[in-house]
Short mmCIF file of C-alpha atoms in Angstrom, two decimals:
data_model
loop_
_atom_site.label_atom_id
_atom_site.label_comp_id
_atom_site.label_asym_id
_atom_site.label_seq_id
_atom_site.Cartn_x
_atom_site.Cartn_y
_atom_site.Cartn_z
CA MET G 1 158.85 66.62 -54.70
CA SER G 2 162.58 66.95 -53.94
CA GLU G 3 163.88 70.27 -52.69
CA LYS G 4 166.00 72.09 -55.27
CA VAL G 5 169.59 73.01 -54.50
CA VAL G 6 171.53 75.33 -56.80
CA ILE G 7 175.29 75.30 -56.27
CA ILE G 8 177.44 78.15 -57.57
CA GLY G 9 180.89 76.85 -58.49
CA GLY G 10 181.98 73.55 -59.99
CA GLY G 11 185.25 73.09 -58.13
CA LEU G 12 185.92 70.28 -55.69
CA GLY G 13 183.71 71.85 -53.01
CA GLY G 14 180.75 72.39 -55.32
CA LEU G 15 180.98 68.96 -56.91
CA THR G 16 181.32 66.98 -53.68
CA THR G 17 178.53 69.01 -52.08
CA GLY G 18 176.35 68.37 -55.11
CA LEU G 19 177.02 64.64 -55.12
CA ILE G 20 176.27 64.14 -51.42
CA LEU G 21 173.02 66.11 -51.61
CA GLN G 22 171.88 64.50 -54.87
CA ARG G 23 172.41 61.05 -53.40
CA ASN G 24 170.45 62.05 -50.32
CA GLY G 25 167.25 63.10 -52.04
CA TYR G 26 167.86 66.68 -53.20
CA ASP G 27 167.50 67.91 -56.77
CA VAL G 28 170.92 69.46 -57.52
CA THR G 29 172.11 71.83 -60.23
CA VAL G 30 175.76 72.91 -60.25
CA LEU G 31 176.58 76.10 -62.16
CA ASP G 32 180.16 76.79 -63.22
CA MET G 33 181.37 79.94 -64.98
CA GLY G 34 184.19 78.26 -66.91
CA VAL G 35 184.48 76.24 -70.07
CA GLN G 36 185.58 73.32 -67.93
CA ILE G 37 184.64 72.36 -64.41
CA GLY G 38 187.02 71.68 -61.59
CA GLY G 39 188.30 74.95 -60.13
CA CYS G 40 191.77 74.06 -58.83
CA LEU G 41 191.33 70.59 -60.36
CA GLN G 42 191.49 72.08 -63.85
CA CYS G 43 194.28 71.08 -66.23
CA PHE G 44 195.37 72.55 -69.55
CA THR G 45 197.35 71.27 -72.54
CA ARG G 46 199.93 73.11 -74.66
CA LYS G 47 201.69 71.48 -77.65
CA GLY G 48 200.77 68.03 -76.42
CA ALA G 49 201.99 68.57 -72.84
CA LYS G 50 199.45 68.55 -70.00
CA PHE G 51 199.72 70.66 -66.87
CA GLU G 52 197.92 70.71 -63.52
CA THR G 53 196.95 74.06 -62.01
CA GLY G 54 196.24 73.31 -58.36
CA MET G 55 195.77 69.76 -57.08
CA HIS G 56 199.26 68.39 -57.62
CA PHE G 57 199.28 65.49 -55.17
CA ILE G 58 197.20 63.92 -52.41
CA GLY G 59 197.87 61.99 -49.21
CA SER G 60 196.47 59.18 -47.06
CA ALA G 61 195.22 57.26 -50.10
CA ALA G 62 196.69 53.81 -49.41
CA PRO G 63 194.13 51.01 -48.94
CA GLY G 64 192.02 51.65 -45.84
CA GLN G 65 193.34 55.17 -45.25
CA THR G 66 191.18 58.29 -45.15
CA MET G 67 191.34 59.34 -48.82
CA ASP G 68 191.00 55.77 -50.03
CA ARG G 69 187.71 55.48 -48.15
CA LEU G 70 186.55 58.88 -49.36
CA PHE G 71 187.44 58.00 -52.95
CA ARG G 72 185.29 54.90 -52.63
CA TYR G 73 182.49 56.89 -51.01
CA PHE G 74 182.45 59.39 -53.89
CA GLY G 75 182.77 56.67 -56.52
CA LEU G 76 186.22 57.77 -57.66
CA SER G 77 188.29 54.63 -57.11
CA ASP G 78 187.55 53.00 -60.44
CA GLU G 79 187.92 56.19 -62.49
CA VAL G 80 190.82 58.06 -60.87
CA LYS G 81 194.20 56.36 -61.04
CA LEU G 82 196.92 57.15 -58.50
CA SER G 83 200.68 56.74 -58.59
CA SER G 84 202.65 56.55 -55.36
CA LEU G 85 205.37 59.06 -54.69
CA ASP G 86 208.73 57.76 -53.49
CA ASN G 87 208.15 56.20 -50.07
CA GLU G 88 211.75 57.07 -49.17
CA ALA G 89 211.45 60.73 -50.22
CA TYR G 90 207.96 61.94 -51.02
CA ASN G 91 209.16 65.45 -50.08
CA ILE G 92 212.69 66.80 -50.40
CA VAL G 93 213.45 70.02 -48.53
CA ASP G 94 216.49 71.85 -49.93
CA LEU G 95 217.80 74.58 -47.62
CA ASP G 96 220.51 76.43 -49.53
CA GLY G 97 221.81 73.20 -51.01
CA ASP G 98 221.39 70.94 -47.97
CA LYS G 99 218.78 68.30 -48.84
CA PHE G 100 216.51 66.53 -46.36
CA ARG G 101 214.32 63.64 -47.53
CA PHE G 102 210.96 62.83 -45.92
CA PRO G 103 210.01 59.12 -45.90
CA VAL G 104 206.47 57.78 -45.55
CA GLY G 105 205.49 56.40 -42.14
CA ARG G 106 205.97 57.61 -38.57
CA GLU G 107 208.75 55.21 -37.59
CA ALA G 108 210.68 55.72 -40.82
CA PHE G 109 210.25 59.48 -40.44
CA ILE G 110 211.61 59.43 -36.87
CA GLU G 111 214.55 57.29 -37.95
CA ARG G 112 215.45 59.50 -40.92
CA MET G 113 215.08 62.81 -39.08
CA GLY G 114 216.95 61.33 -36.13
CA GLY G 115 219.79 60.53 -38.52
CA TYR G 116 219.89 64.13 -39.69
CA PHE G 117 219.63 65.49 -36.15
CA PRO G 118 220.77 62.83 -33.65
CA HIS G 119 220.94 65.41 -30.85
CA GLN G 120 217.21 66.13 -31.42
CA LYS G 121 215.95 62.52 -31.44
CA ASP G 122 213.74 62.93 -28.35
CA ALA G 123 212.30 66.15 -29.74
CA ILE G 124 211.52 64.42 -33.04
CA VAL G 125 209.68 61.64 -31.20
CA ASN G 126 207.69 64.25 -29.24
CA TYR G 127 206.94 66.18 -32.43
CA VAL G 128 205.60 63.11 -34.25
CA ALA G 129 203.47 62.16 -31.21
CA LEU G 130 201.99 65.67 -31.11
CA VAL G 131 201.22 65.64 -34.85
CA ASP G 132 199.52 62.28 -34.41
CA LYS G 133 197.50 63.50 -31.43
CA ILE G 134 196.29 66.62 -33.25
CA SER G 135 195.42 64.71 -36.43
CA LYS G 136 193.25 62.36 -34.41
CA ALA G 137 191.18 65.37 -33.35
CA SER G 138 189.71 65.33 -36.87
CA ASN G 139 186.27 63.81 -37.36
CA LEU G 140 187.49 62.06 -40.48
CA ASN G 141 190.17 60.18 -38.58
CA SER G 142 187.51 57.86 -37.19
CA PHE G 143 184.63 58.78 -39.54
CA ALA G 144 182.46 59.83 -36.63
CA SER G 145 180.69 63.12 -35.99
CA ASP G 146 181.39 63.28 -32.25
CA SER G 147 184.96 62.03 -31.81
CA ARG G 148 186.94 65.27 -31.75
CA ASP G 149 189.34 66.10 -28.93
CA MET G 150 188.10 69.65 -28.67
CA ALA G 151 190.73 70.73 -26.14
CA ILE G 152 193.78 69.89 -28.21
CA ASP G 153 192.08 71.12 -31.36
CA ALA G 154 191.38 74.49 -29.74
CA GLU G 155 194.87 74.83 -28.22
CA TYR G 156 196.80 74.28 -31.42
CA GLN G 157 194.48 76.40 -33.51
CA THR G 158 195.58 79.33 -31.36
CA ARG G 159 199.33 78.64 -31.24
CA ALA G 160 201.53 79.67 -34.14
CA MET G 161 203.30 76.97 -36.11
CA ASP G 162 206.76 78.54 -35.77
CA GLU G 163 206.29 79.13 -32.05
CA VAL G 164 205.38 75.49 -31.38
CA LEU G 165 208.26 74.17 -33.48
CA SER G 166 210.68 76.44 -31.62
CA SER G 167 209.33 75.18 -28.30
CA ILE G 168 209.98 71.55 -29.33
CA PHE G 169 213.38 71.86 -31.02
CA THR G 170 216.51 73.51 -29.66
CA ASP G 171 218.16 73.32 -33.09
CA PRO G 172 216.65 75.98 -35.39
CA LEU G 173 217.70 74.01 -38.47
CA ALA G 174 215.62 70.99 -37.40
CA ALA G 175 212.60 73.25 -36.93
CA SER G 176 213.23 74.80 -40.36
CA VAL G 177 213.41 71.41 -42.06
CA LEU G 178 210.08 70.32 -40.59
CA ALA G 179 208.53 73.59 -41.76
CA GLY G 180 209.97 73.06 -45.23
CA ASP G 181 206.66 72.11 -46.85
CA LEU G 182 204.99 75.36 -45.81
CA PRO G 183 204.14 76.42 -49.41
CA LEU G 184 201.49 73.68 -49.30
CA TYR G 185 199.49 75.92 -46.97
CA ALA G 186 201.20 79.32 -47.42
CA ALA G 187 202.24 79.38 -43.76
CA ARG G 188 203.32 82.70 -42.27
CA ALA G 189 205.43 83.18 -39.17
CA GLY G 190 203.43 84.20 -36.12
CA LYS G 191 200.12 83.68 -37.90
CA THR G 192 199.56 80.14 -39.20
CA PRO G 193 198.21 77.76 -36.53
CA PHE G 194 200.28 74.70 -35.73
CA SER G 195 197.17 72.54 -36.18
CA GLN G 196 197.17 73.26 -39.91
CA HIS G 197 200.78 72.12 -40.19
CA ALA G 198 200.01 69.00 -38.15
CA PHE G 199 197.03 67.94 -40.26
CA ILE G 200 198.97 68.34 -43.50
CA MET G 201 202.11 66.63 -42.19
CA ASP G 202 200.03 63.66 -41.01
CA PHE G 203 198.01 63.55 -44.25
CA TYR G 204 201.04 63.14 -46.51
CA ASN G 205 203.25 61.15 -44.14
CA ASN G 206 200.66 58.34 -44.12
CA SER G 207 201.09 58.01 -47.89
CA ALA G 208 201.52 60.36 -50.85
CA TYR G 209 200.31 60.03 -54.45
CA ARG G 210 199.99 61.88 -57.72
CA VAL G 211 196.93 61.58 -59.93
CA VAL G 212 197.85 59.77 -63.13
CA GLY G 213 196.95 61.86 -66.16
CA GLY G 214 195.92 64.92 -64.18
CA SER G 215 193.58 65.89 -61.37
CA ASP G 216 190.86 66.96 -63.81
CA SER G 217 189.91 63.27 -63.81
CA ILE G 218 188.57 63.80 -60.28
CA ALA G 219 186.28 66.61 -61.44
CA LEU G 220 185.02 64.65 -64.45
CA ALA G 221 184.34 61.57 -62.32
CA LEU G 222 182.37 63.62 -59.77
CA GLN G 223 180.37 65.19 -62.60
CA ARG G 224 179.46 61.76 -63.96
CA GLN G 225 178.43 60.59 -60.50
CA ILE G 226 176.15 63.61 -60.03
CA GLU G 227 174.56 63.19 -63.44
CA ASP G 228 174.13 59.44 -63.00
CA ALA G 229 172.27 60.20 -59.76
CA GLY G 230 169.94 62.59 -61.60
CA GLY G 231 171.61 65.97 -61.01
CA ARG G 232 172.96 68.54 -63.46
CA VAL G 233 176.39 70.14 -63.92
CA LEU G 234 176.35 73.11 -66.30
CA ILE G 235 179.35 75.05 -67.69
CA ARG G 236 179.50 78.61 -69.03
CA LYS G 237 176.96 79.59 -66.40
CA LYS G 238 178.40 82.57 -64.58
CA ALA G 239 176.23 83.58 -61.63
CA VAL G 240 175.52 87.31 -61.54
CA LYS G 241 172.86 87.55 -58.82
CA ILE G 242 171.38 85.58 -55.95
CA HIS G 243 167.69 86.43 -55.68
CA CYS G 244 166.17 86.75 -52.22
CA ASN G 245 162.72 87.52 -50.91
CA ASP G 246 162.11 89.08 -47.52
CA VAL G 247 163.16 85.95 -45.65
CA LYS G 248 165.53 83.74 -47.68
CA ALA G 249 167.47 83.02 -50.86
CA THR G 250 165.21 81.87 -53.68
CA ALA G 251 167.11 81.66 -56.99
CA VAL G 252 170.36 82.19 -58.90
CA GLU G 253 170.52 84.29 -62.04
CA THR G 254 173.26 83.68 -64.62
CA GLN G 255 174.90 86.00 -67.12
CA ASP G 256 172.84 84.60 -69.99
CA GLY G 257 169.63 85.69 -68.26
CA GLU G 258 168.56 82.26 -66.99
CA ILE G 259 167.06 82.09 -63.50
CA TYR G 260 167.38 78.87 -61.51
CA GLY G 261 164.81 78.65 -58.74
CA ALA G 262 166.04 77.10 -55.52
CA ASP G 263 164.91 75.99 -52.10
CA TRP G 264 168.59 76.20 -51.09
CA VAL G 265 171.56 78.00 -52.62
CA VAL G 266 175.15 76.92 -51.91
CA GLY G 267 178.02 79.21 -52.82
CA ALA G 268 181.07 77.03 -53.47
CA ILE G 269 183.06 80.14 -54.35
CA HIS G 270 185.16 82.69 -52.53
CA PRO G 271 183.00 84.44 -49.89
CA LYS G 272 183.79 87.85 -51.37
CA ARG G 273 182.50 86.69 -54.75
CA LEU G 274 179.35 85.46 -52.99
CA LEU G 275 178.75 88.83 -51.33
CA GLU G 276 179.06 90.54 -54.71
CA LEU G 277 176.03 88.53 -55.87
CA LEU G 278 173.85 89.69 -52.98
CA ASP G 279 171.80 92.86 -52.78
CA THR G 280 169.56 92.23 -49.82
CA ARG G 281 168.89 93.65 -46.38
CA LEU G 282 169.26 90.14 -45.00
CA ILE G 283 173.04 90.70 -45.08
CA ARG G 284 173.98 93.13 -42.36
CA PRO G 285 176.72 95.68 -43.10
CA ALA G 286 178.80 94.42 -40.15
CA PHE G 287 178.86 90.87 -41.52
CA ARG G 288 179.72 92.09 -45.01
CA SER G 289 182.48 94.29 -43.63
CA ARG G 290 183.99 91.45 -41.58
CA ILE G 291 184.10 89.02 -44.50
CA MET G 292 185.53 91.65 -46.84
CA SER G 293 188.34 92.45 -44.38
CA ILE G 294 189.62 88.88 -43.82
CA PRO G 295 193.19 88.59 -45.18
CA GLN G 296 193.94 86.23 -48.05
CA SER G 297 196.56 83.51 -48.40
CA SER G 298 199.64 84.20 -50.51
CA ALA G 299 199.48 84.23 -54.29
CA VAL G 300 201.87 82.55 -56.68
CA PHE G 301 203.76 82.85 -59.95
CA ALA G 302 203.71 79.57 -61.86
CA LEU G 303 206.21 78.40 -64.46
CA TYR G 304 204.86 75.48 -66.48
CA VAL G 305 207.53 73.58 -68.43
CA SER G 306 207.46 70.81 -70.98
CA PHE G 307 210.61 68.74 -71.38
CA LYS G 308 212.45 67.42 -74.40
CA ASP G 309 211.92 63.69 -74.99
CA GLY G 310 214.16 61.63 -72.74
CA ALA G 311 215.85 64.71 -71.29
CA MET G 312 214.44 64.90 -67.74
CA PRO G 313 214.18 61.79 -65.53
CA TYR G 314 210.80 61.61 -63.83
CA MET G 315 211.13 63.00 -60.28
CA ASN G 316 208.90 60.96 -57.99
CA SER G 317 209.24 63.52 -55.19
CA ASN G 318 208.22 67.10 -54.45
CA SER G 319 211.17 69.48 -54.25
CA PHE G 320 210.97 72.46 -51.85
CA CYS G 321 213.95 74.73 -52.54
CA TYR G 322 215.15 77.77 -50.58
CA ASN G 323 218.07 80.13 -50.98
CA ALA G 324 218.69 80.23 -47.23
CA GLN G 325 218.71 77.90 -44.22
CA THR G 326 215.08 78.76 -43.49
CA PRO G 327 211.82 78.40 -45.44
CA TRP G 328 210.14 81.33 -43.71
CA ASN G 329 209.21 84.74 -45.12
CA CYS G 330 209.62 83.94 -48.82
CA GLU G 331 206.46 85.97 -49.43
CA ASP G 332 208.29 89.05 -48.08
CA TYR G 333 210.68 89.60 -50.95
CA THR G 334 212.20 92.53 -52.80
CA ASP G 335 212.69 92.91 -56.51
CA SER G 336 216.35 92.02 -56.12
CA ASP G 337 215.98 88.83 -54.03
CA TRP G 338 212.96 87.17 -55.73
CA PRO G 339 212.57 84.19 -55.80
CA LYS G 340 213.61 83.33 -52.24
CA GLY G 341 212.17 79.84 -52.60
CA PHE G 342 209.99 77.64 -54.80
CA LEU G 343 208.20 74.31 -55.09
CA TYR G 344 209.05 72.08 -58.08
CA MET G 345 206.95 69.05 -59.16
CA HIS G 346 206.51 66.82 -62.21
CA MET G 347 203.23 65.87 -63.79
CA CYS G 348 202.51 62.12 -63.67
CA HIS G 349 201.43 61.23 -67.22
CA GLU G 350 201.66 57.48 -66.57
CA ASP G 351 202.30 55.20 -63.63
CA GLY G 352 205.92 54.11 -63.50
CA ALA G 353 207.09 56.85 -65.85
CA ARG G 354 210.82 56.91 -66.56
CA TRP G 355 210.98 60.33 -68.17
CA ALA G 356 209.02 63.46 -67.29
CA LYS G 357 206.95 65.20 -69.93
CA SER G 358 205.97 68.30 -67.97
CA GLY G 359 206.30 69.98 -64.61
CA VAL G 360 205.60 73.16 -62.67
CA VAL G 361 207.63 75.55 -60.54
CA LEU G 362 205.71 77.69 -58.04
CA SER G 363 207.04 80.74 -56.22
CA TYR G 364 205.25 83.35 -54.14
CA MET G 365 204.18 86.52 -55.94
CA ASN G 366 202.21 89.34 -54.37
CA MET G 367 199.19 90.74 -56.20
CA SER G 368 200.68 94.22 -55.90
CA GLU G 369 203.20 93.27 -58.59
CA VAL G 370 200.51 92.77 -61.23
CA LEU G 371 197.79 95.06 -59.88
CA LYS G 372 198.12 97.57 -62.73
CA TRP G 373 196.91 94.89 -65.15
CA LYS G 374 193.92 93.87 -63.03
CA GLY G 375 190.70 93.98 -65.04
CA THR G 376 192.41 93.46 -68.38
CA PRO G 377 191.14 90.45 -70.38
CA LEU G 378 192.92 87.10 -70.37
CA GLY G 379 195.39 86.83 -73.22
CA ARG G 380 195.16 90.55 -73.97
CA ARG G 381 196.89 92.24 -71.07
CA GLY G 382 199.53 93.94 -73.22
CA GLN G 383 203.18 93.53 -74.15
CA ASP G 384 204.44 95.03 -70.90
CA TYR G 385 202.66 92.24 -68.99
CA GLU G 386 204.19 89.61 -71.26
CA ASP G 387 207.63 91.17 -70.78
CA PHE G 388 207.14 91.13 -67.01
CA LYS G 389 206.22 87.44 -67.04
CA GLN G 390 209.14 86.53 -69.27
CA GLU G 391 211.62 88.34 -67.03
CA ARG G 392 210.29 86.52 -63.97
CA ALA G 393 210.28 83.19 -65.76
CA LEU G 394 213.92 83.56 -66.75
CA ARG G 395 214.83 84.42 -63.17
CA LEU G 396 213.01 81.35 -61.89
CA ILE G 397 214.74 79.13 -64.47
CA GLU G 398 218.09 80.52 -63.30
CA ALA G 399 217.18 79.79 -59.67
CA MET G 400 216.09 76.27 -60.64
CA GLU G 401 219.47 75.63 -62.23
CA LYS G 402 221.18 76.23 -58.89
CA HIS G 403 219.12 73.56 -57.11
CA HIS G 404 218.49 71.24 -60.09
CA PRO G 405 221.48 71.43 -62.48
CA GLY G 406 220.56 70.57 -66.07
CA PHE G 407 216.99 71.82 -65.74
CA SER G 408 217.24 74.61 -68.31
CA ALA G 409 218.83 72.36 -70.94
CA ALA G 410 215.97 69.86 -70.60
CA VAL G 411 213.19 72.44 -71.07
CA GLU G 412 211.54 72.51 -74.49
CA ASN G 413 208.72 75.02 -73.90
CA TRP G 414 207.50 77.07 -70.98
CA TYR G 415 204.38 79.00 -70.03
CA THR G 416 203.51 81.23 -67.08
CA SER G 417 200.68 82.43 -64.88
CA THR G 418 200.42 85.14 -62.23
CA PRO G 419 198.00 85.94 -59.39
CA LEU G 420 195.77 87.60 -62.02
CA THR G 421 195.40 84.28 -63.84
CA TYR G 422 194.32 82.56 -60.66
CA LEU G 423 191.85 85.34 -59.89
CA ASP G 424 190.27 85.12 -63.35
CA TYR G 425 189.97 81.33 -63.43
CA THR G 426 188.94 80.62 -59.84
CA GLY G 427 187.63 83.91 -58.45
CA ALA G 428 190.11 83.72 -55.57
CA GLU G 429 190.51 87.16 -53.99
CA ASP G 430 193.98 88.65 -54.67
CA GLY G 431 194.81 85.41 -56.49
CA GLY G 432 195.35 83.68 -53.13
CA MET G 433 196.29 80.03 -53.54
CA TYR G 434 194.27 78.77 -50.59
CA GLY G 435 191.45 81.25 -50.08
CA VAL G 436 191.29 83.14 -46.81
CA ALA G 437 194.41 83.05 -44.66
CA LYS G 438 194.52 81.18 -41.37
CA ASP G 439 195.62 83.76 -38.79
CA ILE G 440 195.66 83.00 -35.06
CA SER G 441 195.53 86.72 -34.20
CA LEU G 442 192.05 87.10 -35.73
CA GLY G 443 190.28 84.37 -33.78
CA ALA G 444 186.64 83.91 -34.76
CA ALA G 445 186.71 87.11 -36.81
CA GLY G 446 189.01 85.38 -39.30
CA ARG G 447 186.75 82.39 -39.91
CA VAL G 448 184.18 82.00 -42.67
CA PRO G 449 180.91 80.39 -41.49
CA TYR G 450 179.19 77.82 -43.67
CA ARG G 451 175.87 79.43 -42.71
CA THR G 452 175.56 82.93 -44.08
CA LYS G 453 173.24 85.56 -42.60
CA VAL G 454 170.78 84.82 -45.43
CA PRO G 455 168.52 81.87 -44.58
CA HIS G 456 168.81 78.99 -47.08
CA LEU G 457 172.13 80.34 -48.38
CA LEU G 458 175.18 78.26 -47.43
CA LEU G 459 178.89 78.33 -48.22
CA SER G 460 181.09 75.41 -49.22
CA GLY G 461 184.64 75.00 -50.53
CA GLN G 462 188.10 75.66 -49.13
CA ASN G 463 187.18 78.81 -47.22
CA VAL G 464 184.73 77.02 -44.92
CA ASN G 465 187.31 74.70 -43.40
CA SER G 466 190.64 74.43 -45.22
CA HIS G 467 192.12 73.95 -48.67
CA GLY G 468 193.38 70.78 -50.34
CA ILE G 469 191.37 67.71 -51.15
CA LEU G 470 190.80 66.64 -47.53
CA GLY G 471 190.26 70.15 -46.19
CA VAL G 472 187.65 70.88 -48.85
CA ILE G 473 185.83 67.58 -48.27
CA VAL G 474 185.68 68.24 -44.52
CA GLY G 475 184.07 71.59 -45.35
CA THR G 476 181.67 69.84 -47.72
CA ILE G 477 180.54 67.48 -44.98
CA VAL G 478 180.01 70.39 -42.60
CA THR G 479 177.90 72.23 -45.18
CA CYS G 480 175.85 69.20 -46.18
CA SER G 481 175.19 68.38 -42.54
CA ALA G 482 173.04 71.53 -42.41
CA LEU G 483 170.58 69.78 -44.74
CA LEU G 484 170.90 66.18 -43.56
CA PRO G 485 170.28 64.40 -40.25
CA PRO G 486 173.22 64.58 -37.82
CA GLY G 487 175.81 61.90 -38.44
CA ARG G 488 174.27 60.58 -41.67
CA ILE G 489 177.29 61.33 -43.86
CA TYR G 490 179.72 59.74 -41.41
CA GLU G 491 177.47 56.70 -41.20
CA GLN G 492 177.47 56.42 -44.98
CA ILE G 493 181.25 56.70 -45.14
CA SER G 494 181.71 54.16 -42.34
CA ARG G 495 179.75 51.59 -44.34
CA ILE G 496 182.17 51.79 -47.28
#
């Protein structure tokens, strides 16, 4: 009889973990607390306009590249349609009105950046070579379990992103431009490792795509794959307790009183949410205290806009806008200077779209701003909360007009969310966009292990490795490797 695995959380981490284990002989049940699965893959619709909440675009998905092979491995290629971003400007970094366009491909990138900063051409070449070298330290670069360059991986996990950029470039503006996509990983000066920047830069510079029709198609396709393989994915199943005996985890209890017996339990949720489900002596106070004290990544205020018909040309790029000549420290704002920067993207409703139907503007917001409403129910937080959101939305629209003239006139309807929304829908502590923060000063104390101190209880999802579609899948492979023979998953991927 197959061993039973119960997975808490139906986001990308829970679904990919469930699919790998189900295909490899385990009996999998995925439990999700929401009315729809997906976590950060969830989408919502208002007045006919659809909006994405987290997974806005992906990289390295051209034929033969990493995500293309992983899509085929997970059975997504035929069900999830992709639309390429502009190969000449997949990202546009706007520093106080000066725009810098990022093209796809190493040589094109060197040429374009060299045009912007001819006096830094050698530094740009060295930067691209370093990014390439660090990215090749990833197992998934060669789909092998033993190919990592551990030395370079270790070095650049302990050196801050801003420090390394400053050591390469003598022109601070060049360093600022190359850090311009930092909202994708909520980078903080002196804290975020350069390796995280390098992996993400390489991931998108290889190729960049949006998901046509919304990233919820990824979640639904993974669900179908799990169910076709014999597993189960259940919604409205909020876990309230993980049962343990004297030696290991044994079951998951849900809010409706159901108990799901398990040989293995996987928590594909925030580690703090997992600890709240455990009342056992198998978790030592020191471990609980360490996990509870890890800092979280920055939270965000989101402005979701739908456009009037034919009013907003579809923008096939991601726009990173700042009110200064630097992208750093936008999370350290005052009431008078918010927003210091924001990320603006359109939803891809169809490949080759001429006009945009909807888009999103994201700007950092600290949980402290909305803490007084914490614990209030969704949709019933009170008029003062609605007034707060409206005031911030109007400020963000005004800031958008400076960088994208004509934006406000094209908007038909708009909606908002705060860190509280993210906390309620995903369970992310403090509403953090990307789970626990990567902080070089914490060393091992800042990392979340995939093996908990409770035998037969594992962790999966963005906190185990990193966020984003590739970061989560790497974490999934690490977690699943605890239950499968060494190298099996890489062997399976390599055969695709």
